XYZ file of C-alpha atoms in Angstrom:
190
model
C 142.879 97.787 94.088
C 146.498 96.906 94.763
C 147.892 93.483 94.864
C 147.958 93.237 98.520
C 144.595 93.759 99.235
C 143.383 91.268 96.429
C 145.398 88.540 97.935
C 144.016 89.402 101.285
C 140.604 88.901 100.044
C 141.390 85.581 98.189
C 143.005 84.111 101.551
C 139.928 85.425 103.455
C 137.428 83.628 101.041
C 139.490 80.506 101.081
C 139.489 80.508 105.047
C 135.725 81.161 105.139
C 134.885 78.583 102.298
C 137.155 75.800 104.008
C 135.495 76.331 107.822
C 132.208 75.984 106.227
C 133.262 72.926 104.364
C 134.320 71.463 107.596
C 131.431 72.574 109.637
C 129.226 71.205 106.841
C 131.158 67.744 106.916
C 131.480 67.547 110.618
C 127.680 67.935 111.425
C 126.076 66.156 108.452
C 123.903 63.420 109.823
C 125.180 60.127 108.509
C 122.544 56.915 107.957
C 123.558 53.974 109.490
C 121.511 50.445 110.078
C 119.416 51.224 113.153
C 118.408 48.227 115.391
C 116.979 47.554 118.738
C 116.191 44.507 120.739
C 112.575 46.356 121.259
C 111.844 46.119 117.626
C 112.273 42.331 117.663
C 108.367 41.883 117.556
C 108.032 38.226 116.736
C 104.202 37.314 116.020
C 104.618 33.443 116.062
C 106.637 30.856 117.598
C 106.184 27.181 117.828
C 107.790 23.650 117.290
C 108.471 22.491 113.923
C 109.298 19.053 112.588
C 108.917 15.876 115.235
C 109.091 16.417 118.615
C 112.712 14.933 119.154
C 114.413 17.510 116.991
C 112.757 20.544 119.348
C 113.305 22.936 116.100
C 111.778 26.314 116.638
C 110.423 28.249 114.115
C 110.134 32.189 114.722
C 108.000 34.611 112.276
C 109.224 38.142 112.140
C 106.383 40.288 111.047
C 108.805 43.204 110.417
C 111.023 41.245 108.200
C 108.340 38.997 106.760
C 110.683 35.794 106.953
C 110.955 32.440 108.982
C 113.967 31.949 111.278
C 114.520 28.057 112.168
C 116.690 27.184 115.113
C 117.943 24.030 115.905
C 118.154 23.429 119.606
C 120.152 19.767 119.685
C 120.337 19.925 123.801
C 117.266 21.740 125.173
C 119.255 21.497 128.358
C 122.006 23.800 127.451
C 121.520 27.562 128.343
C 121.094 29.548 125.285
C 123.633 32.469 125.819
C 124.957 35.133 123.514
C 126.840 38.194 123.299
C 125.389 41.425 121.880
C 127.784 44.322 121.146
C 126.023 47.650 120.795
C 127.359 50.679 119.210
C 125.261 53.598 120.615
C 125.308 57.053 118.885
C 123.196 60.281 118.353
C 121.913 61.608 115.470
C 124.466 64.417 115.064
C 127.885 63.053 114.972
C 131.394 64.100 114.402
C 134.002 62.693 112.062
C 135.578 61.156 115.167
C 132.258 59.554 116.187
C 131.768 57.799 112.674
C 135.461 56.725 113.159
C 134.491 55.028 116.085
C 131.849 53.252 114.704
C 133.630 52.369 111.525
C 136.626 50.848 113.593
C 134.063 48.948 115.874
C 132.349 47.531 112.947
C 135.744 46.330 111.191
C 136.849 44.951 114.453
C 133.734 42.799 114.953
C 133.053 41.741 111.621
C 136.661 40.643 110.773
C 137.403 39.344 114.152
C 134.325 37.229 115.082
C 132.680 36.053 111.510
C 132.032 32.633 112.621
C 130.310 33.713 116.223
C 128.348 36.293 113.954
C 127.109 33.560 111.389
C 126.405 30.901 114.156
C 124.405 33.522 116.103
C 126.611 33.472 119.459
C 127.591 37.048 118.864
C 125.291 39.854 117.584
C 126.256 43.352 116.244
C 123.866 46.225 116.615
C 124.199 50.050 115.765
C 121.500 52.091 117.446
C 120.664 55.680 117.611
C 119.708 56.435 120.978
C 118.068 59.735 119.868
C 115.415 57.288 117.656
C 111.975 56.673 119.068
C 112.040 53.687 121.566
C 115.662 53.968 122.017
C 115.825 56.731 124.860
C 115.982 53.963 127.403
C 119.266 52.467 126.542
C 120.844 56.011 127.842
C 120.054 55.031 131.482
C 120.243 51.412 131.028
C 123.828 51.265 130.280
C 124.674 55.017 131.757
C 125.600 56.563 128.236
C 126.944 59.923 128.042
C 128.447 59.972 124.502
C 128.800 57.550 121.407
C 129.541 54.028 123.007
C 130.536 50.548 122.354
C 128.658 48.318 124.868
C 129.198 44.595 125.566
C 125.902 42.670 126.708
C 125.557 39.049 127.738
C 122.540 37.526 127.389
C 121.505 34.128 128.806
C 118.387 32.363 128.098
C 117.038 35.971 126.843
C 117.938 37.787 130.070
C 120.564 40.192 130.463
C 123.294 38.849 132.806
C 126.041 41.444 132.654
C 127.208 44.380 130.474
C 130.424 46.578 129.916
C 131.206 49.893 128.304
C 134.293 50.014 126.614
C 135.151 53.358 127.348
C 138.788 53.196 126.143
C 137.700 53.557 122.699
C 137.942 57.371 122.822
C 141.413 57.028 123.907
C 142.522 54.617 121.394
C 140.739 56.023 118.182
C 143.777 57.442 117.121
C 145.572 54.552 116.447
C 143.392 51.921 114.315
C 145.338 48.763 115.325
C 145.555 49.213 118.834
C 141.624 50.254 118.667
C 140.921 47.167 116.847
C 142.901 44.831 119.239
C 141.508 46.193 122.240
C 137.706 45.676 120.811
C 138.704 42.264 119.661
C 140.562 41.158 123.162
C 137.403 42.426 125.108
C 134.680 40.754 123.143
C 136.861 37.585 123.061
C 137.250 37.669 126.781
C 133.380 38.151 126.860
C 132.847 35.451 124.744
C 135.123 33.021 126.265
C 133.908 33.782 130.267
C 131.494 31.127 131.451
C 131.539 28.981 128.149
C-alpha cells in the first residue's frame, strides 16, 4: 500500500468513529428526576395541634414522610407557581442544555420561593406512563418549559416559554428570560 491509500483509510476510519461517537452521545437517554402532580397520592390529611393553629399534616405513602404546613391565616388563598420542564425519553444535546439552563435559572434565582413553597420545579418525561396527558393539556410539541399558576389547588393559568429554543445559544440571555418570566408570574395577583 502506498502512503496515499494509508492516509485515506486512516482518515475514513477517523470520520466513521467520530460520527458513531456523536450519534451515540446525541441519542443516549439521560436519567433525570421524574415528578408528576398525579404521583402525589396522599393517604392521610388532618389537623395537627390545637384548633387555633390550623396546621395540616399530610402523609405521603410514596415518600413515607409527614409534611406539616402552617396556615397562619386560613382566609388567604393558597397560591403557588409550578415550573415544569417537559421532555421525551430520547433527547439531543440541546434538549439536555435546555433542562440544565432552566434548572440553573430556577434554583439560582428563586431559592427562597422554592424553600417556602411558593414555587415548585418539576422535570417530567411525557413518555412515562401517566404523563401523556401533559402533551394535550399544555399543547406540547417539543421539549418545553411551562409555568402554571395554582390557586387553592386548581390551575388558574399557564404559559409555555417558547423562546427558550431561540435563546439556548446564549446562556446569560436564556437565564435572564426564564427568571424574568417566572418573576412576573410570581408577582402577578399577589
